[in-house]
């Protein structure tokens, strides 16, 4: 399999934000998943992409302003 077939999006700062108690995204789960990806060497088979920071307008495409 070629690295250009799979993209892995990860940003080191993702665990520095609290998404709220009812939000399904949990930073410790993301950190555990990322550690598995790195320690198993899976990132060698993927294109690793660091996403750009979203703007408020980007966020409002999927979330209400509140």
mmCIF file with all atom_site columns, C-alpha atoms in Angstrom:
data_model
loop_
_atom_site.group_PDB
_atom_site.id
_atom_site.type_symbol
_atom_site.label_atom_id
_atom_site.label_alt_id
_atom_site.label_comp_id
_atom_site.label_asym_id
_atom_site.label_entity_id
_atom_site.label_seq_id
_atom_site.pdbx_PDB_ins_code
_atom_site.Cartn_x
_atom_site.Cartn_y
_atom_site.Cartn_z
_atom_site.occupancy
_atom_site.B_iso_or_equiv
_atom_site.pdbx_formal_charge
_atom_site.auth_seq_id
_atom_site.auth_comp_id
_atom_site.auth_asym_id
_atom_site.auth_atom_id
_atom_site.pdbx_PDB_model_num
ATOM 1  C CA . UNK A 1 1  ? 0.000   0.000  0.000  1.00 0.00 ? 1  UNK A CA 1
ATOM 2  C CA . UNK A 1 2  ? 1.301   3.448  -0.883 1.00 0.00 ? 2  UNK A CA 1
ATOM 3  C CA . UNK A 1 3  ? 1.512   6.360  1.550  1.00 0.00 ? 3  UNK A CA 1
ATOM 4  C CA . UNK A 1 4  ? -0.585  8.493  -0.798 1.00 0.00 ? 4  UNK A CA 1
ATOM 5  C CA . UNK A 1 5  ? -3.594  6.175  -0.366 1.00 0.00 ? 5  UNK A CA 1
ATOM 6  C CA . UNK A 1 6  ? -4.236  6.903  3.323  1.00 0.00 ? 6  UNK A CA 1
ATOM 7  C CA . UNK A 1 7  ? -4.190  10.270 5.103  1.00 0.00 ? 7  UNK A CA 1
ATOM 8  C CA . UNK A 1 8  ? -3.934  10.598 8.875  1.00 0.00 ? 8  UNK A CA 1
ATOM 9  C CA . UNK A 1 9  ? -4.966  13.968 10.283 1.00 0.00 ? 9  UNK A CA 1
ATOM 10 C CA . UNK A 1 10 ? -3.410  14.821 13.627 1.00 0.00 ? 10 UNK A CA 1
ATOM 11 C CA . UNK A 1 11 ? -2.463  17.991 15.493 1.00 0.00 ? 11 UNK A CA 1
ATOM 12 C CA . UNK A 1 12 ? -0.400  17.911 18.690 1.00 0.00 ? 12 UNK A CA 1
ATOM 13 C CA . UNK A 1 13 ? -2.595  20.580 20.292 1.00 0.00 ? 13 UNK A CA 1
ATOM 14 C CA . UNK A 1 14 ? -5.849  18.617 20.016 1.00 0.00 ? 14 UNK A CA 1
ATOM 15 C CA . UNK A 1 15 ? -5.622  17.492 23.633 1.00 0.00 ? 15 UNK A CA 1
ATOM 16 C CA . UNK A 1 16 ? -5.333  21.067 24.916 1.00 0.00 ? 16 UNK A CA 1
ATOM 17 C CA . UNK A 1 17 ? -9.022  21.841 24.481 1.00 0.00 ? 17 UNK A CA 1
ATOM 18 C CA . UNK A 1 18 ? -11.985 20.736 26.579 1.00 0.00 ? 18 UNK A CA 1
ATOM 19 C CA . UNK A 1 19 ? -14.887 19.858 24.329 1.00 0.00 ? 19 UNK A CA 1
ATOM 20 C CA . UNK A 1 20 ? -17.480 19.617 27.117 1.00 0.00 ? 20 UNK A CA 1
ATOM 21 C CA . UNK A 1 21 ? -18.696 16.693 29.188 1.00 0.00 ? 21 UNK A CA 1
ATOM 22 C CA . UNK A 1 22 ? -21.325 15.620 26.645 1.00 0.00 ? 22 UNK A CA 1
ATOM 23 C CA . UNK A 1 23 ? -19.109 15.940 23.573 1.00 0.00 ? 23 UNK A CA 1
ATOM 24 C CA . UNK A 1 24 ? -18.068 12.566 22.126 1.00 0.00 ? 24 UNK A CA 1
ATOM 25 C CA . UNK A 1 25 ? -14.480 13.668 21.414 1.00 0.00 ? 25 UNK A CA 1
ATOM 26 C CA . UNK A 1 26 ? -12.251 12.888 24.395 1.00 0.00 ? 26 UNK A CA 1
ATOM 27 C CA . UNK A 1 27 ? -8.619  14.090 24.271 1.00 0.00 ? 27 UNK A CA 1
ATOM 28 C CA . UNK A 1 28 ? -7.298  11.073 26.203 1.00 0.00 ? 28 UNK A CA 1
ATOM 29 C CA . UNK A 1 29 ? -8.815  8.723  23.600 1.00 0.00 ? 29 UNK A CA 1
ATOM 30 C CA . UNK A 1 30 ? -7.186  10.681 20.795 1.00 0.00 ? 30 UNK A CA 1
ATOM 31 C CA . UNK A 1 31 ? -3.823  10.580 22.588 1.00 0.00 ? 31 UNK A CA 1
ATOM 32 C CA . UNK A 1 32 ? -4.117  6.813  23.118 1.00 0.00 ? 32 UNK A CA 1
ATOM 33 C CA . UNK A 1 33 ? -5.025  6.249  19.468 1.00 0.00 ? 33 UNK A CA 1
ATOM 34 C CA . UNK A 1 34 ? -2.160  8.453  18.285 1.00 0.00 ? 34 UNK A CA 1
ATOM 35 C CA . UNK A 1 35 ? 0.308   6.597  20.523 1.00 0.00 ? 35 UNK A CA 1
ATOM 36 C CA . UNK A 1 36 ? -0.803  3.304  18.959 1.00 0.00 ? 36 UNK A CA 1
ATOM 37 C CA . UNK A 1 37 ? -0.409  4.700  15.440 1.00 0.00 ? 37 UNK A CA 1
ATOM 38 C CA . UNK A 1 38 ? 3.115   5.940  16.192 1.00 0.00 ? 38 UNK A CA 1
ATOM 39 C CA . UNK A 1 39 ? 4.319   2.965  18.248 1.00 0.00 ? 39 UNK A CA 1
ATOM 40 C CA . UNK A 1 40 ? 3.105   0.401  15.722 1.00 0.00 ? 40 UNK A CA 1
ATOM 41 C CA . UNK A 1 41 ? 4.786   2.376  12.935 1.00 0.00 ? 41 UNK A CA 1
ATOM 42 C CA . UNK A 1 42 ? 1.523   2.853  11.086 1.00 0.00 ? 42 UNK A CA 1
ATOM 43 C CA . UNK A 1 43 ? 2.424   6.453  10.251 1.00 0.00 ? 43 UNK A CA 1
ATOM 44 C CA . UNK A 1 44 ? 5.109   5.021  7.925  1.00 0.00 ? 44 UNK A CA 1
ATOM 45 C CA . UNK A 1 45 ? 2.283   3.792  5.684  1.00 0.00 ? 45 UNK A CA 1
ATOM 46 C CA . UNK A 1 46 ? 0.211   6.981  5.697  1.00 0.00 ? 46 UNK A CA 1
ATOM 47 C CA . UNK A 1 47 ? 0.493   10.577 4.692  1.00 0.00 ? 47 UNK A CA 1
ATOM 48 C CA . UNK A 1 48 ? 0.415   12.467 8.018  1.00 0.00 ? 48 UNK A CA 1
ATOM 49 C CA . UNK A 1 49 ? -1.370  15.813 7.727  1.00 0.00 ? 49 UNK A CA 1
ATOM 50 C CA . UNK A 1 50 ? -1.402  18.570 10.345 1.00 0.00 ? 50 UNK A CA 1
ATOM 51 C CA . UNK A 1 51 ? -4.721  20.380 9.776  1.00 0.00 ? 51 UNK A CA 1
ATOM 52 C CA . UNK A 1 52 ? -4.970  24.152 9.760  1.00 0.00 ? 52 UNK A CA 1
ATOM 53 C CA . UNK A 1 53 ? -6.751  25.931 12.585 1.00 0.00 ? 53 UNK A CA 1
ATOM 54 C CA . UNK A 1 54 ? -10.478 26.351 11.940 1.00 0.00 ? 54 UNK A CA 1
ATOM 55 C CA . UNK A 1 55 ? -12.053 29.769 11.867 1.00 0.00 ? 55 UNK A CA 1
ATOM 56 C CA . UNK A 1 56 ? -15.280 30.641 13.687 1.00 0.00 ? 56 UNK A CA 1
ATOM 57 C CA . UNK A 1 57 ? -17.066 30.497 10.330 1.00 0.00 ? 57 UNK A CA 1
ATOM 58 C CA . UNK A 1 58 ? -15.677 26.997 9.699  1.00 0.00 ? 58 UNK A CA 1
ATOM 59 C CA . UNK A 1 59 ? -16.976 25.832 13.072 1.00 0.00 ? 59 UNK A CA 1
ATOM 60 C CA . UNK A 1 60 ? -20.448 27.298 12.492 1.00 0.00 ? 60 UNK A CA 1
ATOM 61 C CA . UNK A 1 61 ? -20.844 25.127 9.382  1.00 0.00 ? 61 UNK A CA 1
ATOM 62 C CA . UNK A 1 62 ? -21.363 22.175 11.738 1.00 0.00 ? 62 UNK A CA 1
ATOM 63 C CA . UNK A 1 63 ? -22.095 23.701 15.156 1.00 0.00 ? 63 UNK A CA 1
ATOM 64 C CA . UNK A 1 64 ? -24.463 26.320 16.523 1.00 0.00 ? 64 UNK A CA 1
ATOM 65 C CA . UNK A 1 65 ? -22.875 29.590 17.720 1.00 0.00 ? 65 UNK A CA 1
ATOM 66 C CA . UNK A 1 66 ? -23.623 28.751 21.364 1.00 0.00 ? 66 UNK A CA 1
#
